[in-house]
Coordinates of C-alpha atoms and ligand atoms in Angstrom, one line a residue:
M106 CA 25.7 -22.3 -0.7
N107 CA 27.3 -25.6 -1.5
F108 CA 24.6 -27.3 -3.7
A109 CA 26.6 -30.6 -3.6
K110 CA 25.6 -30.8 0.0
V111 CA 21.8 -30.5 -0.5
S112 CA 20.5 -33.9 0.6
E113 CA 19.8 -36.5 -1.9
K114 CA 16.3 -37.0 -0.4
Q115 CA 15.4 -33.3 -1.1
M116 CA 16.9 -33.6 -4.6
H117 CA 15.0 -36.8 -5.2
L118 CA 11.7 -35.1 -4.4
L119 CA 12.6 -32.2 -6.6
R120 CA 13.4 -34.6 -9.4
W121 CA 10.0 -36.3 -9.1
F122 CA 8.3 -33.0 -9.0
L123 CA 10.1 -31.8 -12.2
A124 CA 9.6 -35.1 -14.0
I125 CA 5.9 -35.1 -13.3
G126 CA 5.7 -31.5 -14.3
W127 CA 7.4 -32.3 -17.6
L128 CA 5.0 -35.2 -18.3
V129 CA 2.0 -32.9 -17.6
L130 CA 3.5 -30.4 -20.0
I131 CA 4.0 -33.1 -22.7
T132 CA 0.4 -34.3 -22.1
S133 CA -0.8 -30.7 -22.6
L134 CA 0.9 -30.7 -26.0
F135 CA -1.6 -33.4 -27.2
Y136 CA -4.7 -32.1 -25.3
D137 CA -5.0 -28.7 -23.7
P138 CA -8.5 -27.1 -23.6
I139 CA -7.5 -24.5 -20.9
S140 CA -4.4 -22.5 -21.5
A141 CA -5.4 -20.9 -24.8
Y142 CA -7.6 -18.7 -22.7
L143 CA -4.4 -17.0 -21.4
T144 CA -3.5 -16.0 -25.0
E145 CA -6.7 -14.2 -25.8
P146 CA -6.6 -10.5 -26.3
H147 CA -6.0 -8.6 -23.0
Q148 CA -5.0 -11.8 -21.1
L149 CA -1.6 -12.4 -19.6
F150 CA 0.0 -13.8 -22.8
G151 CA -2.4 -12.3 -25.3
P152 CA -2.1 -9.2 -27.6
K153 CA -3.1 -5.8 -26.3
S154 CA -6.0 -5.5 -28.7
A155 CA -8.2 -7.9 -30.6
D156 CA -7.2 -6.7 -34.1
T157 CA -3.5 -7.2 -33.6
C158 CA -1.8 -9.2 -36.3
F159 CA 1.7 -10.5 -36.8
E160 CA 3.7 -10.0 -40.0
F161 CA 5.0 -13.0 -41.8
Q162 CA 6.5 -13.0 -45.3
G163 CA 4.9 -9.6 -46.2
Q164 CA 1.4 -10.4 -44.9
C165 CA -0.3 -9.8 -41.7
Y166 CA -1.9 -12.7 -39.9
P167 CA -4.4 -12.4 -37.0
L168 CA -3.1 -13.5 -33.6
V169 CA -5.5 -16.3 -32.8
P170 CA -5.4 -17.8 -29.3
Y171 CA -3.2 -20.9 -28.9
P172 CA -2.4 -23.4 -26.2
L173 CA 0.7 -22.5 -24.2
G174 CA 2.7 -25.8 -24.2
A175 CA 5.3 -25.0 -26.8
K176 CA 5.8 -21.5 -25.5
I177 CA 6.3 -22.7 -22.0
F178 CA 8.8 -25.4 -23.1
W179 CA 10.9 -23.4 -25.6
G180 CA 10.4 -19.9 -24.2
M181 CA 10.6 -20.7 -20.4
V182 CA 11.9 -24.1 -19.5
V183 CA 14.9 -24.3 -21.9
P184 CA 16.1 -20.7 -21.2
L185 CA 15.7 -21.3 -17.4
S186 CA 17.8 -24.5 -17.6
I187 CA 20.6 -22.6 -19.4
I188 CA 20.5 -19.8 -16.8
T189 CA 20.6 -22.5 -14.1
L190 CA 23.6 -24.0 -15.7
L191 CA 25.5 -20.8 -15.8
V192 CA 24.6 -19.6 -12.3
F193 CA 24.4 -22.8 -10.3
G194 CA 26.5 -25.1 -12.5
H195 CA 25.9 -28.6 -13.6
E196 CA 26.0 -29.8 -10.0
V197 CA 22.5 -28.6 -9.6
W198 CA 21.2 -29.3 -13.1
R199 CA 22.5 -32.8 -13.3
R200 CA 20.8 -33.7 -10.0
I201 CA 17.4 -32.4 -11.1
C202 CA 17.3 -33.0 -14.9
P203 CA 14.1 -34.9 -15.7
L204 CA 15.8 -36.6 -18.7
S205 CA 18.6 -37.9 -16.5
F206 CA 16.0 -39.0 -14.0
F207 CA 14.2 -41.0 -16.7
S208 CA 17.4 -42.6 -17.9
Q209 CA 17.9 -44.0 -14.4
I210 CA 14.5 -45.7 -14.2
P211 CA 15.9 -49.1 -15.5
R212 CA 18.6 -49.0 -12.9
A213 CA 16.1 -48.2 -10.1
M214 CA 13.9 -51.1 -11.3
G215 CA 16.8 -53.5 -11.4
W216 CA 16.5 -54.0 -15.2
Q217 CA 19.7 -52.4 -16.2
Q218 CA 22.1 -54.5 -18.3
K219 CA 25.1 -52.6 -17.0
R220 CA 27.1 -52.5 -20.2
T221 CA 29.9 -49.9 -20.3
I222 CA 31.5 -47.8 -22.9
Q223 CA 35.0 -49.2 -23.6
E224 CA 37.9 -46.8 -23.7
N225 CA 39.0 -47.9 -27.2
S226 CA 35.5 -47.8 -28.6
W227 CA 34.4 -45.3 -31.3
L228 CA 31.8 -43.9 -29.0
Y229 CA 34.2 -43.2 -26.2
R230 CA 36.5 -41.3 -28.6
N231 CA 33.9 -39.5 -30.6
H232 CA 30.9 -38.9 -28.2
L233 CA 31.3 -35.2 -28.2
Y234 CA 31.1 -35.1 -32.0
L235 CA 28.0 -37.3 -31.8
Q236 CA 26.4 -35.1 -29.2
S237 CA 27.3 -31.9 -31.0
F238 CA 25.7 -33.4 -34.1
L239 CA 22.6 -34.4 -32.2
L240 CA 22.4 -30.8 -30.8
F241 CA 22.7 -29.4 -34.4
L242 CA 20.1 -31.9 -35.6
G243 CA 17.8 -31.0 -32.7
L244 CA 18.0 -27.3 -33.5
N245 CA 17.2 -28.0 -37.2
I246 CA 14.2 -30.2 -36.1
R247 CA 13.0 -27.4 -33.9
L248 CA 13.1 -24.8 -36.6
L249 CA 11.6 -27.1 -39.2
L250 CA 9.0 -29.0 -37.2
V251 CA 8.6 -28.7 -33.5
N252 CA 9.0 -25.0 -32.6
S253 CA 5.3 -24.3 -32.5
D254 CA 3.7 -27.5 -33.8
R255 CA 2.5 -28.9 -30.4
F256 CA 1.7 -32.4 -31.6
L257 CA 5.1 -32.9 -33.2
L258 CA 6.8 -31.4 -30.2
G259 CA 5.0 -33.9 -28.0
V260 CA 6.1 -36.8 -30.2
F261 CA 9.7 -35.4 -30.3
L262 CA 9.9 -35.2 -26.5
L263 CA 8.5 -38.7 -26.0
L264 CA 11.0 -40.1 -28.4
T265 CA 13.8 -38.3 -26.5
I266 CA 12.6 -39.8 -23.2
F267 CA 12.3 -43.2 -24.8
S268 CA 15.9 -42.9 -26.1
A269 CA 17.2 -41.9 -22.6
I270 CA 15.4 -44.9 -21.0
T271 CA 16.8 -47.3 -23.6
V272 CA 20.3 -46.1 -23.0
G273 CA 19.7 -46.3 -19.3
F274 CA 18.5 -49.9 -19.8
L275 CA 21.5 -51.0 -21.8
Y276 CA 24.3 -49.1 -20.0
D277 CA 25.5 -48.4 -16.5
G278 CA 26.1 -45.1 -14.6
K279 CA 25.0 -41.9 -16.3
T280 CA 25.9 -43.1 -19.8
W281 CA 23.0 -41.3 -21.4
C282 CA 24.2 -38.0 -19.9
H283 CA 27.9 -38.5 -20.7
Y284 CA 27.7 -40.1 -24.2
F285 CA 24.4 -39.4 -25.8
C286 CA 22.4 -36.5 -24.4
P287 CA 22.4 -33.5 -26.9
M288 CA 22.1 -31.1 -24.0
A289 CA 25.4 -32.3 -22.5
P290 CA 27.6 -30.2 -24.8
V291 CA 25.6 -27.1 -23.7
Q292 CA 26.2 -28.1 -20.1
T293 CA 29.9 -28.2 -20.6
I294 CA 29.9 -24.8 -22.3
Y295 CA 28.2 -23.0 -19.4
S296 CA 29.3 -25.2 -16.4
E297 CA 32.9 -26.0 -17.1
P298 CA 35.3 -25.2 -15.5
S299 CA 32.6 -24.0 -13.2
G300 CA 29.2 -22.3 -12.8
L301 CA 29.0 -19.0 -11.1
L302 CA 28.0 -20.5 -7.7
S303 CA 29.5 -24.0 -8.2
S304 CA 31.3 -25.6 -5.4
E305 CA 35.0 -26.7 -5.7
A306 CA 35.5 -30.4 -5.7
H307 CA 39.2 -30.4 -5.7
T308 CA 39.5 -28.7 -2.3
T309 CA 37.0 -30.8 -0.5
P310 CA 37.9 -33.2 2.4
S311 CA 38.9 -36.7 1.6
R312 CA 36.2 -39.1 0.5
S313 CA 33.6 -36.3 0.0
I314 CA 30.7 -36.8 -2.2
T315 CA 31.3 -33.9 -4.6
Q316 CA 29.2 -31.9 -7.0
S317 CA 26.6 -34.1 -8.8
M318 CA 28.4 -37.4 -8.1
C319 CA 26.1 -40.4 -8.2
R320 CA 24.9 -41.2 -4.7
T321 CA 22.2 -42.8 -2.7
T322 CA 20.9 -42.6 0.8
N323 CA 21.3 -45.8 2.9
E324 CA 19.0 -47.1 5.7
S325 CA 20.7 -45.0 8.3
G326 CA 20.0 -41.9 6.3
S327 CA 23.5 -41.1 5.4
E328 CA 24.6 -40.7 1.8
K329 CA 27.1 -42.9 0.0
S330 CA 28.6 -42.9 -3.4
T331 CA 27.2 -45.2 -6.1
C332 CA 29.8 -44.3 -8.6
V333 CA 30.6 -47.2 -11.0
G334 CA 33.2 -45.2 -13.0
C335 CA 31.3 -44.9 -16.2
K336 CA 33.4 -41.9 -17.3
S337 CA 37.0 -41.0 -16.6
A338 CA 37.6 -37.4 -15.4
C339 CA 33.9 -37.4 -14.7
M340 CA 32.2 -34.0 -14.9
D341 CA 29.9 -35.0 -12.1
I342 CA 32.7 -35.6 -9.7
D343 CA 34.9 -32.6 -10.6
A344 CA 33.8 -30.4 -13.5
E345 CA 37.1 -28.4 -13.5
N346 CA 39.2 -31.5 -13.6
S347 CA 37.1 -32.7 -16.6
Y348 CA 37.6 -29.4 -18.3
W349 CA 41.3 -29.2 -18.1
S350 CA 41.7 -32.8 -19.0
K351 CA 40.3 -32.2 -22.5
I352 CA 40.8 -28.6 -23.2
E353 CA 43.2 -29.0 -26.1
R354 CA 41.1 -31.6 -28.0
P355 CA 39.7 -30.6 -31.4
D356 CA 36.2 -31.7 -30.5
Q357 CA 36.2 -29.1 -27.7
K358 CA 37.3 -26.4 -30.1
L359 CA 34.6 -27.4 -32.6
L360 CA 31.9 -27.3 -30.0
R361 CA 32.8 -24.1 -28.2
Y362 CA 33.6 -22.0 -31.3
A363 CA 30.7 -23.3 -33.4
Y364 CA 28.2 -23.1 -30.6
L365 CA 28.3 -19.3 -30.6
G366 CA 27.3 -19.3 -34.3
L367 CA 24.7 -21.9 -33.7
A368 CA 23.0 -19.7 -31.1
I369 CA 23.2 -16.6 -33.2
G370 CA 22.1 -18.3 -36.5
F371 CA 19.2 -20.0 -34.7
Y372 CA 17.6 -16.8 -33.6
L373 CA 18.5 -14.8 -36.7
Y374 CA 16.7 -17.4 -38.8
F375 CA 13.3 -16.4 -37.4
G376 CA 13.9 -12.9 -39.0
L377 CA 15.4 -14.3 -42.2
Y378 CA 12.4 -16.7 -42.6
S379 CA 9.6 -14.3 -41.8
G380 CA 11.0 -11.0 -43.0
N381 CA 10.0 -9.6 -39.7
W382 CA 12.7 -9.0 -37.0
N383 CA 10.0 -8.9 -34.4
F384 CA 8.6 -12.3 -35.3
L385 CA 10.0 -13.9 -32.1
A386 CA 8.1 -11.3 -30.0
A387 CA 4.9 -11.7 -32.0
G388 CA 3.6 -14.7 -33.8
V389 CA 6.3 -17.4 -33.5
W390 CA 4.1 -19.7 -31.4
N391 CA 1.2 -19.4 -33.8
E392 CA 3.0 -20.4 -36.9
T393 CA 1.8 -24.1 -37.0
N394 CA 1.4 -26.7 -39.7
H395 CA 5.2 -27.0 -40.0
L396 CA 5.0 -30.1 -42.2
S397 CA 3.2 -28.1 -44.9
T398 CA 5.9 -25.4 -44.8
L399 CA 8.9 -27.7 -45.3
F400 CA 9.1 -26.9 -49.0
A401 CA 7.8 -23.3 -48.9
P402 CA 10.3 -20.5 -49.3
G403 CA 12.8 -20.6 -46.4
F404 CA 14.0 -17.1 -46.7
Y405 CA 12.1 -13.8 -47.0
I406 CA 14.6 -11.0 -47.4
N407 CA 14.0 -7.3 -48.4
G408 CA 10.4 -8.1 -49.2
Q409 CA 11.3 -11.0 -51.5
A410 CA 10.8 -14.7 -51.0
L411 CA 13.9 -16.6 -52.1
P412 CA 13.3 -19.9 -53.9
I413 CA 15.1 -22.0 -51.3
P414 CA 12.8 -24.4 -49.5
K415 CA 12.8 -24.2 -45.7
I416 CA 14.1 -27.8 -45.4
L417 CA 17.3 -26.6 -47.0
A418 CA 17.3 -23.0 -45.7
V419 CA 17.4 -24.0 -42.0
P420 CA 20.5 -26.4 -42.1
L421 CA 22.2 -23.9 -44.5
T422 CA 21.7 -21.0 -42.1
L423 CA 22.9 -23.0 -39.0
S424 CA 25.8 -24.6 -40.9
L425 CA 27.0 -21.2 -42.2
S426 CA 26.6 -19.4 -38.9
S427 CA 28.3 -22.1 -36.8
G428 CA 31.0 -22.6 -39.5
I429 CA 31.8 -18.9 -39.5
T430 CA 32.3 -18.7 -35.7
Y431 CA 34.2 -21.9 -35.8
I432 CA 36.7 -20.6 -38.4
L433 CA 36.8 -17.2 -36.6
G434 CA 37.6 -19.0 -33.3
L435 CA 40.5 -21.0 -34.9
R436 CA 41.8 -17.8 -36.6
I437 CA 41.7 -15.8 -33.4
E438 CA 43.4 -18.7 -31.5
K439 CA 46.2 -18.8 -34.1
A440 CA 46.7 -15.0 -34.0
Y441 CA 46.6 -15.1 -30.1
K442 CA 49.2 -17.8 -30.1
R443 CA 51.5 -15.8 -32.5
H444 CA 51.1 -12.7 -30.4
N445 CA 51.7 -14.7 -27.3
Q446 CA 55.0 -16.0 -28.6
K447 CA 56.3 -12.5 -29.0
L448 CA 55.7 -11.7 -25.3
K449 CA 58.3 -12.4 -22.8
R450 CA 56.1 -14.5 -20.4
P451 CA 53.8 -16.3 -22.8
L452 CA 50.7 -18.0 -21.7
S453 CA 50.4 -21.8 -22.0
L454 CA 48.5 -23.1 -25.0
K455 CA 45.9 -24.4 -22.6
Q456 CA 45.4 -21.0 -21.1
I457 CA 44.9 -19.4 -24.5
N458 CA 42.3 -22.0 -25.3
H459 CA 40.7 -21.4 -21.9
R460 CA 40.5 -17.6 -22.5
L461 CA 38.9 -18.0 -25.9
F462 CA 36.5 -20.7 -24.7
T463 CA 35.4 -18.4 -21.9
L464 CA 34.9 -15.4 -24.2
F465 CA 32.9 -17.5 -26.7
S466 CA 30.7 -19.0 -23.9
F467 CA 30.1 -15.5 -22.5
A468 CA 29.1 -14.2 -26.0
A469 CA 26.9 -17.3 -26.6
F470 CA 25.0 -16.8 -23.4
N471 CA 24.3 -13.2 -24.1
S472 CA 23.4 -13.8 -27.7
L473 CA 21.0 -16.4 -26.6
F474 CA 19.5 -14.2 -24.0
F475 CA 19.3 -11.0 -25.9
L476 CA 18.4 -12.4 -29.3
G477 CA 16.2 -15.2 -28.2
V478 CA 14.8 -14.8 -24.7
Y479 CA 14.5 -11.0 -24.2
P480 CA 12.1 -10.6 -27.2
T481 CA 9.7 -13.1 -25.7
L482 CA 9.5 -11.4 -22.3
G483 CA 6.8 -8.9 -23.5
W484 CA 4.1 -10.5 -21.3
L485 CA 6.1 -9.4 -18.2
P486 CA 5.7 -5.9 -16.7
W487 CA 8.5 -3.5 -17.8
I488 CA 10.3 -3.7 -14.5
G489 CA 10.3 -7.6 -14.6
Q490 CA 11.9 -7.5 -18.1
Q491 CA 14.6 -5.0 -17.0
L492 CA 15.4 -7.0 -13.8
L493 CA 15.7 -10.2 -15.8
S494 CA 17.8 -8.7 -18.5
W495 CA 20.2 -6.9 -16.2
G496 CA 20.3 -9.9 -13.9
A497 CA 21.3 -12.2 -16.8
L498 CA 24.0 -9.7 -18.0
L499 CA 25.3 -9.3 -14.5
A500 CA 25.4 -13.0 -13.8
S501 CA 27.3 -13.6 -17.1
I502 CA 29.8 -10.8 -16.3
L503 CA 30.4 -12.3 -12.8
W504 CA 30.8 -15.7 -14.4
L505 CA 33.3 -14.3 -16.9
V506 CA 35.4 -12.7 -14.2
K507 CA 35.4 -15.9 -12.0
V508 CA 36.2 -18.3 -14.9
W509 CA 38.7 -16.0 -16.6
Q510 CA 41.1 -16.2 -13.6
R511 CA 41.2 -20.0 -13.6
S512 CA 44.2 -21.8 -15.0
K513 CA 45.2 -25.4 -15.0
K514 CA 48.3 -24.5 -13.0
R515 CA 46.2 -22.8 -10.4
Y516 CA 43.7 -25.7 -10.2
L517 CA 46.6 -28.2 -9.7
K518 CA 48.2 -26.1 -7.1
E519 CA 44.9 -25.8 -5.1
R520 CA 44.3 -29.5 -5.5
D521 CA 47.8 -30.5 -4.5
G522 CA 47.8 -28.0 -1.7
N523 CA 44.6 -29.5 -0.3
L524 CA 46.1 -33.0 -0.5
L525 CA 49.4 -31.9 0.9
R526 CA 47.8 -30.1 3.8
R527 CA 46.0 -33.3 4.8
Q528 CA 49.1 -35.4 4.5
L529 CA 51.1 -32.9 6.5
Q530 CA 48.5 -33.1 9.2
K531 CA 49.0 -36.9 9.4
L532 CA 52.8 -36.7 9.7
E533 CA 54.2 -37.4 13.1
I534 CA 56.2 -34.2 13.2
N535 CA 55.7 -31.3 15.5
L536 CA 54.8 -28.6 13.1
S537 CA 53.7 -25.8 15.4
R538 CA 57.2 -24.5 16.0
H539 CA 57.5 -23.8 12.3
L540 CA 54.2 -22.1 11.8
D541 CA 54.6 -18.9 13.7
G542 CA 51.3 -19.2 15.6
R543 CA 49.3 -20.1 12.4
S544 CA 47.6 -23.4 11.7
L545 CA 48.2 -25.6 8.7
N546 CA 44.7 -24.6 7.4
E547 CA 45.9 -20.9 7.2
L548 CA 48.9 -21.6 5.0
K549 CA 48.7 -21.0 1.3
T550 CA 49.7 -23.7 -1.2
D551 CA 53.2 -22.1 -1.8
E552 CA 53.8 -22.0 1.9
L553 CA 52.8 -25.6 2.3
Y554 CA 55.3 -26.7 -0.4
A555 CA 58.0 -24.6 1.3
L556 CA 57.2 -26.0 4.7
A557 CA 57.3 -29.6 3.4
K558 CA 60.7 -29.0 1.8
L559 CA 62.3 -27.0 4.5
L560 CA 61.2 -28.9 7.6
P561 CA 64.5 -29.8 9.3
D562 CA 63.1 -33.1 10.5
F563 CA 61.5 -33.8 7.1
S564 CA 63.4 -36.8 5.9
N565 CA 63.6 -38.4 2.5
S566 CA 61.2 -41.1 3.6
H567 CA 58.7 -38.4 4.8
R568 CA 58.9 -36.8 1.4
L569 CA 58.2 -40.1 -0.4
Q570 CA 55.5 -41.0 2.1
L571 CA 53.8 -37.6 1.6
Y572 CA 53.8 -38.0 -2.1
S573 CA 52.7 -41.6 -2.1
D574 CA 49.8 -40.8 0.3
T575 CA 48.8 -37.8 -1.8
I576 CA 48.6 -39.9 -4.9
K577 CA 46.8 -42.8 -3.2
E578 CA 44.1 -40.4 -1.9
A579 CA 43.6 -38.9 -5.4
L580 CA 43.3 -42.4 -6.9
E581 CA 40.8 -43.4 -4.2
Q582 CA 38.7 -40.4 -5.0
R583 CA 38.9 -41.0 -8.7
R584 CA 40.4 -37.6 -9.3
V585 CA 43.2 -39.1 -11.3
T586 CA 43.9 -42.4 -13.1
I587 CA 47.2 -44.3 -12.8
S588 CA 48.1 -43.7 -16.5
R589 CA 47.7 -39.9 -16.0
S590 CA 49.1 -39.6 -12.5
L591 CA 52.6 -38.7 -13.7
E592 CA 51.4 -35.7 -15.6
A593 CA 48.7 -34.8 -13.0
F594 CA 51.1 -34.6 -10.2
Q595 CA 54.0 -33.0 -12.1
S596 CA 54.1 -29.8 -10.0
L597 CA 53.9 -31.6 -6.7
R598 CA 56.5 -34.1 -7.9
Q599 CA 58.8 -31.3 -8.9
E600 CA 58.3 -29.4 -5.6
L601 CA 59.1 -32.5 -3.6
E602 CA 61.9 -33.4 -5.9
I603 CA 60.5 -36.8 -6.8
S604 CA 61.9 -38.4 -9.9
K605 CA 59.7 -40.1 -12.6
A606 CA 61.2 -43.5 -11.7
E607 CA 60.4 -42.9 -8.0
H608 CA 56.8 -42.0 -9.1
W609 CA 56.2 -45.3 -10.9
K610 CA 57.8 -47.3 -8.1
L611 CA 55.5 -45.7 -5.6
I612 CA 52.5 -46.4 -7.8
E613 CA 53.5 -50.0 -8.0
R614 CA 53.8 -50.1 -4.2
I615 CA 50.4 -48.5 -3.8
C616 CA 48.8 -51.1 -6.0
Q617 CA 50.5 -54.0 -4.3
D618 CA 49.8 -52.7 -0.8
N619 CA 46.2 -51.9 -1.5
T620 CA 44.7 -54.8 -3.2
K621 CA 41.5 -54.1 -1.2
L622 CA 41.3 -50.8 -2.8
F623 CA 42.4 -51.2 -6.4
A624 CA 41.3 -53.9 -8.8
V625 CA 41.1 -54.0 -12.6
N626 CA 37.7 -52.9 -13.6
L627 CA 35.5 -55.4 -15.4
G628 CA 36.8 -54.3 -18.7
Q629 CA 35.0 -51.1 -18.8
I630 CA 36.4 -47.9 -17.4
S631 CA 37.8 -45.9 -20.2
D632 CA 41.3 -44.9 -19.2
T633 CA 40.9 -46.0 -15.6
E634 CA 42.8 -49.3 -15.9
V635 CA 42.7 -49.7 -12.2
T636 CA 39.6 -49.0 -10.4
L637 CA 38.5 -48.7 -6.8
I638 CA 36.7 -51.3 -4.8
S639 CA 36.6 -49.3 -1.6
P640 CA 34.9 -47.2 -0.2
L641 CA 31.8 -48.9 -1.8
N642 CA 33.2 -52.1 -0.5
P643 CA 35.7 -51.6 2.2
N644 CA 35.4 -55.3 3.3
A645 CA 36.0 -56.7 -0.2
A646 CA 37.9 -59.9 -0.2
Q647 CA 41.6 -59.7 -1.0
A648 CA 42.1 -59.4 -4.8
D649 CA 44.7 -61.7 -6.2
I650 CA 47.1 -59.3 -8.0
T651 CA 49.5 -60.2 -10.7
V652 CA 51.5 -57.4 -12.1
K653 CA 51.9 -58.2 -15.7
R654 CA 55.1 -56.3 -16.1
P655 CA 56.1 -54.9 -12.7
F656 CA 57.4 -51.3 -12.6
S657 CA 60.6 -52.6 -11.0
Q658 CA 61.2 -54.5 -14.3
V659 CA 61.3 -51.3 -16.3
K660 CA 64.9 -51.5 -17.5
T661 CA 67.5 -50.0 -15.2
E662 CA 69.0 -47.9 -17.9
R663 CA 65.6 -46.4 -18.5
I664 CA 65.3 -45.5 -14.8
A665 CA 68.7 -43.9 -15.1
D666 CA 67.5 -42.1 -18.1
L667 CA 64.5 -40.8 -16.3
N668 CA 66.7 -39.4 -13.6
S669 CA 68.8 -37.5 -16.0
P670 CA 67.9 -33.9 -16.3
N671 CA 68.2 -34.1 -20.0
S672 CA 66.1 -37.1 -20.4
P673 CA 63.3 -37.1 -22.9
T674 CA 59.9 -37.7 -21.5
I675 CA 59.6 -41.4 -21.2
K676 CA 56.4 -42.7 -20.0
P677 CA 55.9 -46.4 -19.4
T678 CA 53.4 -47.8 -21.9
K679 CA 50.1 -49.0 -20.7
S680 CA 51.1 -52.6 -20.7
E681 CA 54.0 -51.6 -18.4
I682 CA 51.8 -49.8 -15.9
E683 CA 48.7 -51.8 -16.0
P684 CA 48.6 -54.4 -13.3
T685 CA 46.5 -57.4 -14.3
V686 CA 44.2 -58.5 -11.6
R687 CA 42.8 -62.0 -11.3
R688 CA 40.1 -61.7 -8.9
S689 CA 38.9 -64.3 -6.5
D690 CA 35.3 -65.2 -6.9
S691 CA 34.3 -63.5 -3.8
T692 CA 35.8 -60.2 -5.0
R693 CA 34.1 -60.5 -8.4
N694 CA 30.7 -61.1 -6.7
Q695 CA 31.2 -58.2 -4.4
T696 CA 32.0 -55.9 -7.3
K697 CA 28.9 -57.0 -9.1
E698 CA 26.9 -56.2 -5.9
N699 CA 28.4 -52.7 -5.9
K700 CA 27.3 -52.2 -9.4
K701 CA 23.8 -53.4 -8.6
R702 CA 23.7 -50.9 -5.8
Ligands
SF4_135 S1 31.7 -41.7 -13.2 FE1 30.7 -42.2 -11.3 S2 29.9 -40.2 -10.6 FE2 30.4 -40.0 -12.7 S3 28.5 -40.3 -13.8 FE3 29.6 -42.3 -13.8 S4 28.8 -43.3 -12.0 FE4 28.2 -41.2 -11.8

């Protein structure tokens, strides 16, 4: 099933349902006279006998009934959201996430100030470090304060919702999700390059609304994009594109290698703290009064309480465990690269990173499930526990197999093949006599390339037209930005024998010929120096384009250089490739209207 196609109306209802459910759960954290009944002896979540106790730091404490709010949130909602991410991908989660829904309230009410994160800002460059730190901080706060203290958990969740609404009030698009949300790094770990059942954005028809792309339903009932370009290579538009665009960045390595240790250390701490490896299965939701335990012994090992206060023991454990897997990840990566160099057909560095990221995510998911979730399933009948456990393992293995086979090269080939197929269909050339009874849709990407090159009536102008239309379509769909187009279309360019200089000339022509489509963003879109007016606004008034330094003015000798097979990689600088657009008032007003929408 393609979840991107589930109607926005249905998803909107589901979002309301989940958001209200979450608010009810938060309310129950402050006042809940009912659910403690279910934790009494012999009840669904209660112990099997009235005199059962749980062991904590060498002593046995009675299992007194407790309201279920914290157990439902940490023991069911959070694990379920992680399983949803791995199985259905972010395209489902991002459309139903209550926190994302709350962050959009100011926009829906028309209060949003519509600021944007600038490409050169600190936040743009470092948001993943910030979000990873917030995740680390959140896990510390959970272990120290809010794991079973229901009042503090309620306050913590309300503060989180308040933060999401504040960011949604100040900034446009899904800025909360992309730049601040501490769960976003977890989403990238399990949903990039794809969830088990995620749809493919890069092979969809032109102008599709893909994955969890921002959208709305208009009066006629059809859906339209409301994308304002708050993030380049946006995960909501195409998660796999987002993944490959940043795979070699150090922040990705830190997150993906350290997260495994974070997950393991988090659950191990329950044992290190209580001295009881069954603590998670027994009394973890009963151990309240966290504030009073902050300076009590934080470790109880081999029957001995160590004189390290819990307030230090928790960050120490999480820092050590995440630090160990981070260093381990870097070492394995180095060794893999060395080994790879000795082979005759080495993998690309991106592919090595990809394989290690995939293995670490697989290990993190199973650590999380078998160390953290499985021990808390005791209330389910035996068969339910087995089904869930084997189901989770199977889902993660299928995910591993699916994701392991992906590569950037394969992704680009599929994407280019899809674009190429559509452009070939538009050419006024009789293709049927070259297809041996097959249709264009049946041809594989390699066959499409071969067809494009070998067609006897495929002239030089056809070749350039095909390439130009392909790029234009990708730009329109925000799959690529102008500054990255040279690299992004490298394989197609080579297959069609298009030089770098020809590429930049075509880009220039696209910008000049499509002033209704491309205009400089109002100073916001990260690396997308040229943004799209259409299709949100197909009737926008003509923008008044001034190319600051036209591509044609790139010095002739440089173009000659670029054509030389031995030429170094010369890429025009941003000032060379950025058209400066002075917009007419009507265009500016129209764009503002788009943003409001
Ligand atoms: S870039 Fe567009 S689709 Fe992606 S989150 Fe921002 S507004 Fe939504």
